[in-house]
Tab-separated table of C-alpha atoms in Angstrom:
chain	number	residue	atom	x	y	z
A	1013	MET	CA	-76.240	121.273	57.257
A	1014	ALA	CA	-74.206	118.062	57.332
A	1015	LYS	CA	-74.158	114.875	55.308
A	1016	THR	CA	-72.710	111.537	56.327
A	1017	VAL	CA	-72.234	108.885	53.654
A	1018	ILE	CA	-71.196	105.301	54.423
A	1019	VAL	CA	-69.982	103.336	51.406
A	1020	VAL	CA	-69.611	99.627	52.127
A	1021	ILE	CA	-67.419	97.820	49.605
A	1022	ASP	CA	-68.918	94.382	50.067
A	1023	GLY	CA	-66.308	91.698	50.716
A	1024	PHE	CA	-63.380	94.126	50.974
A	1025	GLY	CA	-61.074	92.802	53.675
A	1026	ILE	CA	-57.536	93.916	54.479
A	1027	GLY	CA	-56.120	90.853	56.225
A	1028	ALA	CA	-57.191	87.865	58.278
A	1029	MET	CA	-58.449	88.251	61.820
A	1030	PRO	CA	-56.682	86.032	64.397
A	1031	ASP	CA	-59.580	83.542	64.466
A	1032	ALA	CA	-60.005	83.383	60.678
A	1033	GLY	CA	-58.686	79.813	60.514
A	1034	THR	CA	-61.207	78.284	62.916
A	1035	LEU	CA	-63.373	76.888	60.126
A	1036	ARG	CA	-60.789	76.783	57.323
A	1037	PRO	CA	-57.147	76.931	58.455
A	1038	GLY	CA	-56.056	78.293	55.072
A	1039	ASP	CA	-58.098	81.430	55.673
A	1040	LEU	CA	-55.382	82.674	58.020
A	1041	THR	CA	-53.599	83.822	54.834
A	1042	ALA	CA	-56.631	85.760	53.560
A	1043	ASP	CA	-55.966	89.308	52.374
A	1044	THR	CA	-58.550	90.398	49.836
A	1045	CYS	CA	-57.028	93.813	49.226
A	1046	GLY	CA	-53.405	92.703	48.981
A	1047	HIS	CA	-54.053	89.633	46.867
A	1048	VAL	CA	-56.247	91.531	44.401
A	1049	LEU	CA	-53.585	94.222	44.048
A	1050	ASP	CA	-50.831	91.635	43.503
A	1051	HIS	CA	-52.807	89.598	40.993
A	1052	CYS	CA	-53.964	92.567	38.951
A	1053	ARG	CA	-50.474	94.042	38.710
A	1054	THR	CA	-49.464	90.837	36.913
A	1055	ALA	CA	-52.689	90.174	34.986
A	1056	LEU	CA	-53.171	93.741	33.741
A	1057	GLY	CA	-49.506	94.578	33.361
A	1058	ARG	CA	-49.968	97.648	35.555
A	1059	PRO	CA	-50.986	98.551	39.098
A	1060	LEU	CA	-54.650	99.082	39.841
A	1061	ARG	CA	-55.558	102.759	39.633
A	1062	LEU	CA	-56.946	103.552	43.091
A	1063	PRO	CA	-55.950	107.170	43.711
A	1064	VAL	CA	-58.962	108.061	45.850
A	1065	LEU	CA	-58.782	105.010	48.086
A	1066	GLY	CA	-55.094	105.836	48.477
A	1067	ALA	CA	-55.890	109.450	49.304
A	1068	LEU	CA	-58.449	108.272	51.879
A	1069	GLY	CA	-55.680	106.394	53.697
A	1070	LEU	CA	-55.996	102.787	52.512
A	1071	GLY	CA	-52.205	102.553	52.148
A	1072	LEU	CA	-51.801	103.703	55.742
A	1073	VAL	CA	-53.800	100.791	57.136
A	1074	HIS	CA	-52.759	98.271	54.471
A	1075	PRO	CA	-49.281	99.183	53.243
A	1076	HIS	CA	-48.701	98.061	49.652
A	1077	GLN	CA	-46.465	99.189	46.821
A	1078	ASP	CA	-49.491	100.097	44.717
A	1079	LEU	CA	-51.175	102.295	47.354
A	1080	ALA	CA	-50.189	105.830	48.313
A	1081	ARG	CA	-48.573	106.147	51.722
A	1082	ARG	CA	-49.263	109.873	52.051
A	1083	THR	CA	-52.283	112.064	51.494
A	1084	HIS	CA	-53.151	115.739	51.663
A	1085	LEU	CA	-56.830	115.063	52.364
A	1086	PRO	CA	-58.160	115.545	55.895
A	1087	VAL	CA	-58.760	111.897	56.759
A	1088	ALA	CA	-58.861	109.472	59.666
A	1089	ALA	CA	-57.878	105.914	58.812
A	1090	GLY	CA	-57.967	102.634	60.697
A	1091	ARG	CA	-59.346	99.129	60.558
A	1092	ALA	CA	-62.173	97.275	62.285
A	1093	ALA	CA	-62.688	93.744	63.500
A	1094	LEU	CA	-66.108	92.436	62.504
A	1095	GLY	CA	-67.730	92.187	65.915
A	1096	TYR	CA	-69.941	89.236	64.992
A	1097	PRO	CA	-69.300	85.511	64.362
A	1098	GLY	CA	-68.352	84.341	60.888
A	1099	ALA	CA	-68.303	86.631	57.882
A	1100	ASP	CA	-71.718	87.685	56.612
A	1101	THR	CA	-73.180	90.682	54.811
A	1102	PHE	CA	-76.440	90.806	56.772
A	1103	ALA	CA	-74.804	90.442	60.185
A	1104	GLY	CA	-72.097	92.880	59.098
A	1105	HIS	CA	-74.529	95.613	58.120
A	1106	GLN	CA	-76.786	95.117	61.132
A	1107	THR	CA	-73.736	95.314	63.394
A	1108	MET	CA	-72.442	98.388	61.561
A	1109	MET	CA	-75.773	100.119	62.099
A	1110	GLY	CA	-75.537	99.520	65.864
A	1111	ALA	CA	-77.031	96.088	66.548
A	1112	ASP	CA	-75.433	93.620	68.949
A	1113	PHE	CA	-74.981	90.528	66.769
A	1114	SER	CA	-72.461	88.794	68.994
A	1115	ARG	CA	-75.000	86.070	69.899
A	1116	VAL	CA	-75.847	84.878	66.399
A	1117	THR	CA	-76.859	81.206	66.414
A	1118	VAL	CA	-75.078	78.993	63.918
A	1119	ALA	CA	-77.112	75.986	62.728
A	1120	ARG	CA	-77.296	73.687	59.717
A	1121	LEU	CA	-80.717	73.132	58.176
A	1122	ALA	CA	-80.020	69.382	58.454
A	1123	ASP	CA	-80.328	69.646	62.229
A	1124	HIS	CA	-83.763	71.310	62.045
A	1125	LEU	CA	-85.440	69.621	59.052
A	1126	ALA	CA	-88.290	68.104	61.021
A	1127	GLU	CA	-89.425	71.316	62.713
A	1128	VAL	CA	-89.084	73.376	59.513
A	1129	ALA	CA	-91.039	70.793	57.517
A	1130	ALA	CA	-93.737	70.665	60.201
A	1131	ALA	CA	-94.108	74.456	60.172
A	1132	LEU	CA	-94.441	74.509	56.392
A	1133	GLU	CA	-96.993	71.672	56.385
A	1134	THR	CA	-99.015	73.426	59.073
A	1135	ALA	CA	-99.046	76.493	56.808
A	1136	GLY	CA	-100.581	74.357	54.056
A	1137	HIS	CA	-97.519	73.575	51.960
A	1138	ARG	CA	-96.466	70.249	50.455
A	1139	VAL	CA	-92.948	69.412	51.627
A	1140	GLU	CA	-90.485	66.704	50.608
A	1141	PRO	CA	-86.710	66.215	50.761
A	1142	LEU	CA	-84.723	66.478	47.541
A	1143	ASP	CA	-83.204	63.116	46.602
A	1144	GLY	CA	-82.510	62.274	50.222
A	1145	LYS	CA	-80.431	65.422	50.765
A	1146	PRO	CA	-80.876	67.638	53.862
A	1147	LEU	CA	-82.870	70.347	52.096
A	1148	LEU	CA	-86.569	70.713	51.371
A	1149	VAL	CA	-88.643	71.141	48.218
A	1150	VAL	CA	-91.805	73.121	48.955
A	1151	ASP	CA	-94.812	72.760	46.650
A	1152	GLY	CA	-92.505	71.235	44.054
A	1153	THR	CA	-90.882	74.583	43.302
A	1154	VAL	CA	-89.183	76.368	46.227
A	1155	LEU	CA	-85.951	75.029	47.700
A	1156	VAL	CA	-85.280	75.634	51.406
A	1157	HIS	CA	-81.571	75.140	51.928
A	1158	ASP	CA	-78.361	76.160	53.637
A	1159	ASN	CA	-76.865	79.376	52.311
A	1160	LEU	CA	-73.509	78.558	50.697
A	1161	GLU	CA	-72.265	82.130	50.258
A	1162	ALA	CA	-71.707	82.832	53.952
A	1163	ASP	CA	-69.986	80.724	56.583
A	1164	PRO	CA	-71.838	77.443	57.206
A	1165	GLY	CA	-74.855	77.740	59.457
A	1166	ILE	CA	-75.170	81.524	59.473
A	1167	ASN	CA	-78.062	81.815	56.999
A	1168	TRP	CA	-80.720	79.718	55.285
A	1169	ASN	CA	-82.383	80.472	51.936
A	1170	ALA	CA	-85.766	79.912	50.334
A	1171	SER	CA	-85.104	80.047	46.584
A	1172	GLY	CA	-87.419	79.771	43.602
A	1173	ARG	CA	-87.639	80.495	39.894
A	1174	LEU	CA	-89.964	83.339	38.993
A	1175	GLU	CA	-91.085	81.328	35.972
A	1176	ASP	CA	-92.631	78.831	38.404
A	1177	LEU	CA	-94.312	81.110	40.949
A	1178	SER	CA	-94.467	84.706	42.146
A	1179	PHE	CA	-92.081	86.214	44.663
A	1180	ASP	CA	-94.518	87.880	47.067
A	1181	GLY	CA	-97.920	86.508	46.069
A	1182	PRO	CA	-99.984	84.080	48.188
A	1183	GLY	CA	-97.986	80.907	48.613
A	1184	GLY	CA	-95.012	82.506	46.876
A	1185	ILE	CA	-91.319	82.424	47.685
A	1186	LEU	CA	-91.541	85.134	50.347
A	1187	ALA	CA	-94.426	83.390	52.101
A	1188	VAL	CA	-92.364	80.203	52.322
A	1189	ALA	CA	-89.392	82.154	53.686
A	1190	ARG	CA	-91.553	83.830	56.344
A	1191	THR	CA	-92.805	80.478	57.583
A	1192	VAL	CA	-89.229	79.220	57.799
A	1193	ARG	CA	-88.165	82.420	59.582
A	1194	ALA	CA	-90.719	81.804	62.323
A	1195	VAL	CA	-88.883	78.650	63.453
A	1196	ALA	CA	-85.316	79.303	62.244
A	1197	PRO	CA	-82.603	79.844	64.895
A	1198	VAL	CA	-80.161	81.455	62.433
A	1199	ALA	CA	-79.381	85.124	61.834
A	1200	ARG	CA	-81.098	85.389	58.484
A	1201	VAL	CA	-83.547	83.602	56.203
A	1202	ILE	CA	-83.229	84.953	52.671
A	1203	ALA	CA	-86.062	84.802	50.140
A	1204	VAL	CA	-84.579	84.710	46.631
A	1205	GLY	CA	-86.452	84.725	43.327
A	1206	GLY	CA	-84.858	84.953	39.924
A	1207	HIS	CA	-84.449	83.621	36.429
A	1208	ALA	CA	-82.202	80.561	36.369
A	1209	ASP	CA	-80.361	78.872	33.536
A	1210	GLY	CA	-82.151	75.603	34.289
A	1211	PRO	CA	-83.999	73.643	36.990
A	1212	LEU	CA	-82.735	74.659	40.407
A	1213	ARG	CA	-82.033	71.090	41.511
A	1214	GLN	CA	-79.180	70.869	39.007
A	1215	PHE	CA	-77.354	73.649	40.913
A	1216	VAL	CA	-77.547	71.977	44.341
A	1217	ARG	CA	-74.177	71.062	45.822
A	1218	PRO	CA	-72.574	70.316	49.188
A	1219	GLY	CA	-70.924	73.099	51.172
A	1220	ASP	CA	-68.601	73.109	54.143
A	1221	ALA	CA	-69.345	71.506	57.516
A	1222	GLY	CA	-72.100	69.226	56.208
A	1223	THR	CA	-74.228	71.957	54.634
A	1224	VAL	CA	-76.115	71.472	51.359
A	1225	GLY	CA	-77.590	74.251	49.294
A	1226	LEU	CA	-78.116	76.037	46.036
A	1227	ASP	CA	-75.087	77.469	44.258
A	1228	THR	CA	-76.875	80.775	43.693
A	1229	PRO	CA	-74.189	82.443	41.509
A	1230	ALA	CA	-74.137	79.349	39.258
A	1231	THR	CA	-77.926	79.477	38.715
A	1232	GLY	CA	-77.673	82.700	36.709
A	1233	PHE	CA	-79.899	84.604	39.167
A	1234	TYR	CA	-77.339	87.411	39.409
A	1235	ARG	CA	-76.777	87.599	35.644
A	1236	ASN	CA	-80.232	87.229	34.184
A	1237	GLY	CA	-82.023	90.267	35.579
A	1238	GLY	CA	-85.268	90.503	37.532
A	1239	LEU	CA	-83.711	89.304	40.794
A	1240	GLU	CA	-85.968	89.716	43.837
A	1241	VAL	CA	-84.545	89.337	47.335
A	1242	GLN	CA	-85.807	89.927	50.841
A	1243	HIS	CA	-83.708	89.345	53.956
A	1244	LEU	CA	-85.648	88.204	57.004
A	1245	GLY	CA	-83.391	88.795	59.956
A	1246	ALA	CA	-83.402	87.595	63.526
A	1247	GLU	CA	-85.425	89.804	65.819
A	1248	LEU	CA	-83.611	93.086	66.436
A	1249	ASP	CA	-84.526	96.429	67.932
A	1250	HIS	CA	-84.197	98.421	64.715
A	1251	THR	CA	-85.163	101.618	66.558
A	1252	ARG	CA	-81.692	101.434	68.148
A	1253	GLN	CA	-79.873	101.370	64.831
A	1254	LEU	CA	-78.390	104.317	62.971
A	1255	PRO	CA	-81.044	104.759	60.238
A	1256	GLY	CA	-83.861	104.860	62.795
A	1257	LEU	CA	-81.917	107.173	65.086
A	1258	ALA	CA	-81.268	109.584	62.200
A	1259	ALA	CA	-84.839	109.466	60.902
A	1260	ARG	CA	-86.287	110.313	64.327
A	1261	ALA	CA	-83.985	113.324	64.437
A	1262	GLY	CA	-85.442	114.552	61.152
A	1263	ILE	CA	-82.424	113.597	59.029
A	1264	PRO	CA	-83.372	112.158	55.624
A	1265	VAL	CA	-82.105	108.572	55.251
A	1266	THR	CA	-81.271	106.953	51.913
A	1267	LEU	CA	-80.331	103.280	51.519
A	1268	VAL	CA	-78.671	102.235	48.275
A	1269	GLY	CA	-77.823	98.867	46.749
A	1270	LYS	CA	-77.975	95.820	49.001
A	1271	ALA	CA	-78.284	98.151	52.002
A	1272	ALA	CA	-81.808	98.890	50.750
A	1273	ASP	CA	-82.614	95.173	50.956
A	1274	ILE	CA	-81.252	94.380	54.395
A	1275	LEU	CA	-81.556	97.483	56.605
A	1276	ALA	CA	-84.795	98.371	58.364
A	1277	CYS	CA	-86.065	101.962	58.408
A	1278	GLU	CA	-89.619	102.805	57.372
A	1279	ALA	CA	-88.758	106.437	56.690
A	1280	ALA	CA	-85.814	105.671	54.395
A	1281	ARG	CA	-85.700	106.259	50.679
A	1282	ARG	CA	-84.611	102.997	49.055
A	1283	HIS	CA	-82.692	102.451	45.849
A	1284	PRO	CA	-82.018	98.698	45.445
A	1285	ALA	CA	-79.350	98.012	42.831
A	1286	VAL	CA	-76.692	95.418	42.025
A	1287	LYS	CA	-74.714	97.073	39.234
A	1288	THR	CA	-71.906	99.186	40.648
A	1289	ALA	CA	-72.607	102.040	38.244
A	1290	ASP	CA	-76.211	102.205	39.485
A	1291	VAL	CA	-75.146	102.119	43.150
A	1292	LEU	CA	-72.677	104.955	42.631
A	1293	SER	CA	-75.131	107.008	40.572
A	1294	CYS	CA	-77.892	106.720	43.196
A	1295	THR	CA	-75.449	107.578	45.970
A	1296	LEU	CA	-74.233	110.693	44.167
A	1297	GLU	CA	-77.827	111.727	43.487
A	1298	ALA	CA	-78.701	111.404	47.187
A	1299	VAL	CA	-75.692	113.497	48.193
A	1300	ARG	CA	-76.600	116.256	45.744
A	1301	ALA	CA	-79.984	116.784	47.413
A	1302	PRO	CA	-80.002	119.853	49.685
A	1303	GLY	CA	-79.976	119.581	53.466
A	1304	ASP	CA	-78.802	117.047	56.001
A	1305	ALA	CA	-78.497	113.420	55.001
A	1306	LEU	CA	-77.493	109.941	56.032
A	1307	VAL	CA	-76.720	107.746	53.036
A	1308	VAL	CA	-75.712	104.087	53.389
A	1309	ALA	CA	-74.657	102.386	50.158
A	1310	ASN	CA	-73.484	98.837	49.491
A	1311	VAL	CA	-71.347	97.953	46.452
A	1312	GLN	CA	-72.307	94.305	45.982
A	1313	GLU	CA	-70.474	93.350	42.797
A	1314	THR	CA	-67.097	93.138	44.544
A	1315	ASP	CA	-68.554	90.428	46.772
A	1316	LEU	CA	-69.956	88.621	43.741
A	1317	ALA	CA	-66.534	88.721	42.081
A	1318	GLY	CA	-65.074	87.192	45.225
A	1319	HIS	CA	-67.613	84.371	45.158
A	1320	GLN	CA	-66.828	83.796	41.496
A	1321	GLN	CA	-63.110	83.783	42.350
A	1322	ASP	CA	-62.629	86.315	39.563
A	1323	THR	CA	-59.710	88.365	40.851
A	1324	GLU	CA	-59.304	90.528	37.760
A	1325	ARG	CA	-62.987	91.467	37.780
A	1326	TYR	CA	-62.695	92.318	41.459
A	1327	GLY	CA	-59.812	94.664	40.644
A	1328	ARG	CA	-61.659	96.401	37.828
A	1329	LEU	CA	-64.638	96.899	40.127
A	1330	LEU	CA	-62.369	98.513	42.708
A	1331	GLU	CA	-61.218	100.943	40.025
A	1332	GLN	CA	-64.856	101.715	39.219
A	1333	VAL	CA	-65.609	102.302	42.894
A	1334	ASP	CA	-62.564	104.548	43.172
A	1335	SER	CA	-63.863	106.732	40.341
A	1336	GLY	CA	-67.222	107.049	42.085
A	1337	LEU	CA	-65.566	107.950	45.356
A	1338	ALA	CA	-63.839	110.846	43.603
A	1339	GLY	CA	-67.247	112.383	42.953
A	1340	LEU	CA	-68.304	111.893	46.555
A	1341	VAL	CA	-65.124	113.476	47.917
A	1342	ALA	CA	-65.732	116.492	45.672
A	1343	LEU	CA	-69.334	116.889	46.843
A	1344	LEU	CA	-68.708	116.300	50.547
A	1345	ASP	CA	-66.533	119.349	51.091
A	1346	SER	CA	-68.267	121.249	53.882
A	1347	PRO	CA	-67.074	121.171	57.496
A	1348	GLY	CA	-69.144	118.501	59.232
A	1349	ASP	CA	-69.601	116.373	56.118
A	1350	ARG	CA	-68.255	112.844	56.383
A	1351	LEU	CA	-67.526	110.086	53.870
A	1352	ILE	CA	-66.845	106.730	55.532
A	1353	VAL	CA	-65.547	103.907	53.329
A	1354	THR	CA	-65.474	100.439	54.859
A	1355	GLY	CA	-66.318	96.765	54.297
A	1356	ASP	CA	-68.511	94.146	55.953
A	1357	HIS	CA	-66.138	91.127	55.765
A	1358	GLY	CA	-63.544	89.762	53.358
A	1359	ASN	CA	-64.008	87.715	50.191
A	1360	ASP	CA	-60.523	86.835	48.965
A	1361	PRO	CA	-60.895	85.573	45.377
A	1362	THR	CA	-57.467	83.916	45.499
A	1363	ILE	CA	-58.012	81.844	48.655
A	1364	GLY	CA	-59.174	78.695	46.852
A	1365	HIS	CA	-62.875	78.626	47.780
A	1366	ALA	CA	-65.963	80.688	47.032
A	1367	TYR	CA	-66.874	81.688	50.594
A	1368	HIS	CA	-66.448	84.871	52.569
A	1369	THR	CA	-63.227	85.287	54.514
A	1370	ARG	CA	-63.066	86.563	58.083
A	1371	GLU	CA	-60.890	89.669	57.753
A	1372	TYR	CA	-60.422	93.094	59.221
A	1373	VAL	CA	-61.972	95.816	57.087
A	1374	PRO	CA	-60.738	99.354	56.440
A	1375	VAL	CA	-62.316	102.377	58.092
A	1376	LEU	CA	-61.454	105.399	55.942
A	1377	ILE	CA	-63.069	108.703	56.922
A	1378	HIS	CA	-62.902	111.878	54.852
A	1379	GLN	CA	-63.525	114.714	57.297
A	1380	PRO	CA	-63.543	118.208	55.779
A	1381	GLY	CA	-62.898	120.997	58.226
A	1382	THR	CA	-60.203	119.117	60.115
A	1383	ASP	CA	-56.440	119.265	59.760
A	1384	GLY	CA	-53.948	116.550	58.968
A	1385	VAL	CA	-54.170	112.791	58.842
A	1386	GLU	CA	-55.248	110.840	61.912
A	1387	LEU	CA	-54.633	107.169	62.588
A	1388	LEU	CA	-57.443	105.358	64.370
A	1389	PRO	CA	-56.944	102.499	66.836
A	1390	ASP	CA	-58.349	99.139	65.794
A	1391	ALA	CA	-62.096	99.036	66.317
A	1392	ASP	CA	-63.384	95.996	68.186
A	1393	SER	CA	-66.559	95.928	66.120
A	1394	LEU	CA	-68.189	97.363	63.014
A	1395	ALA	CA	-70.663	98.876	65.472
A	1396	ASP	CA	-67.992	101.494	66.179
A	1397	VAL	CA	-68.379	102.690	62.573
A	1398	GLY	CA	-72.076	103.333	63.170
A	1399	ALA	CA	-71.393	105.104	66.461
A	1400	THR	CA	-68.827	107.329	64.743
A	1401	ALA	CA	-71.311	108.129	61.973
A	1402	ALA	CA	-73.947	109.000	64.572
A	1403	ALA	CA	-71.575	111.434	66.263
A	1404	SER	CA	-70.788	113.057	62.906
A	1405	LEU	CA	-74.519	113.794	62.535
A	1406	SER	CA	-74.628	115.263	66.073
A	1407	LEU	CA	-76.630	112.254	67.272
A	1408	ASP	CA	-75.962	110.589	70.608
A	1409	PRO	CA	-74.285	107.224	69.941
A	1410	ALA	CA	-75.782	105.993	73.213
A	1411	GLY	CA	-79.036	105.742	71.283
A	1412	LEU	CA	-77.579	102.730	69.461
A	1413	ALA	CA	-77.659	99.247	70.963
A	1414	ASN	CA	-73.923	98.798	70.387
A	1415	GLY	CA	-70.817	100.734	69.401
A	1416	THR	CA	-68.256	103.260	70.625
A	1417	THR	CA	-67.139	106.379	68.775
A	1418	LEU	CA	-63.711	105.981	67.188
A	1419	ARG	CA	-61.174	108.515	68.398
A	1420	PRO	CA	-57.801	109.136	66.780
A	1421	GLY	CA	-54.872	107.335	68.367
A	1422	ARG	CA	-52.225	109.568	66.824
A	1423	HIS	CA	-51.456	111.755	63.843
A	1424	ALA	CA	-49.718	110.263	60.838
A	1425	ALA	CA	-46.186	111.412	60.187
């Protein structure tokens, strides 16, 4: 029996990649982990309490005065480049699960308005621009717009208030998003329904590189409860991703938090959740079940704190995650069990904007049954995390579309 658990701390970067300044030169100074630690030491009057992340080797791959530099746990620690353009949760998770996302198309909605509008009109919708801006109002209720939470041109959204129409009913928000998906060249079209603090048009604002969209965090969608989201990704061979590979081998698959929204696997048990406490609780529950398991969990609230540029909240969420990881380390104590803690991109709340930052992410692996502390070479792609997880479940990583198993470079002193 063996269990492999991947915990993705959304937006948890550990330093800018060399090309991080291509879009925004200031992003070359991005360091989500370091800047949150520094800020919270001052704001809280004490260091953040992250004993488990320290014990898993975070201080080995991101040296900092507030992180332990030694551990007695059997761990392997390294960092990974993203392996896909930009910095995006959907592309990050698809890549991590073994997809080749290196050819993602980047496009502003403004450059494709005519064909998107034509597709929607053909589907029977009424379409008009909003006040001359390069976004569309569908049936007077749904906004089709650039996503402002990822790098410009990576994703588009179809957003609506649930007071105005249903999410997945005929002619609802999801139906609009599916029509857009059929002609969209971008990685992801996201259908979003929620309860806003006012009319959506009052939350429209310009983004970088000529994009225009809805400021989703400002709408109140994330605060007001009842949020419904579906991510419609570019065509991928999901059978060559880790969840499908595990399921075909008879290994139960559980997807928790945002991972349940964005990863494809018909056989998976799904526990969508936004609140960190709920994500951790569902993850622990899945690990307690007897037998083999693959569990992939996403802690989304750290990413939301980054978008809100709320550094202190980000730090307190890291402490909450650390407490949850303590329970996972205690449960995953059999030889062959693996706990992998990583990120999907950065989201430095101190950088001066509300977008993701293109950073390396940690790869921290608790590996009971091994000896000592191993340092991993830099991974070229998050796909290497998925390949390593496959190997830990005795699956052939060659069954994935992308990724190479990480092998220790040396032992820590």
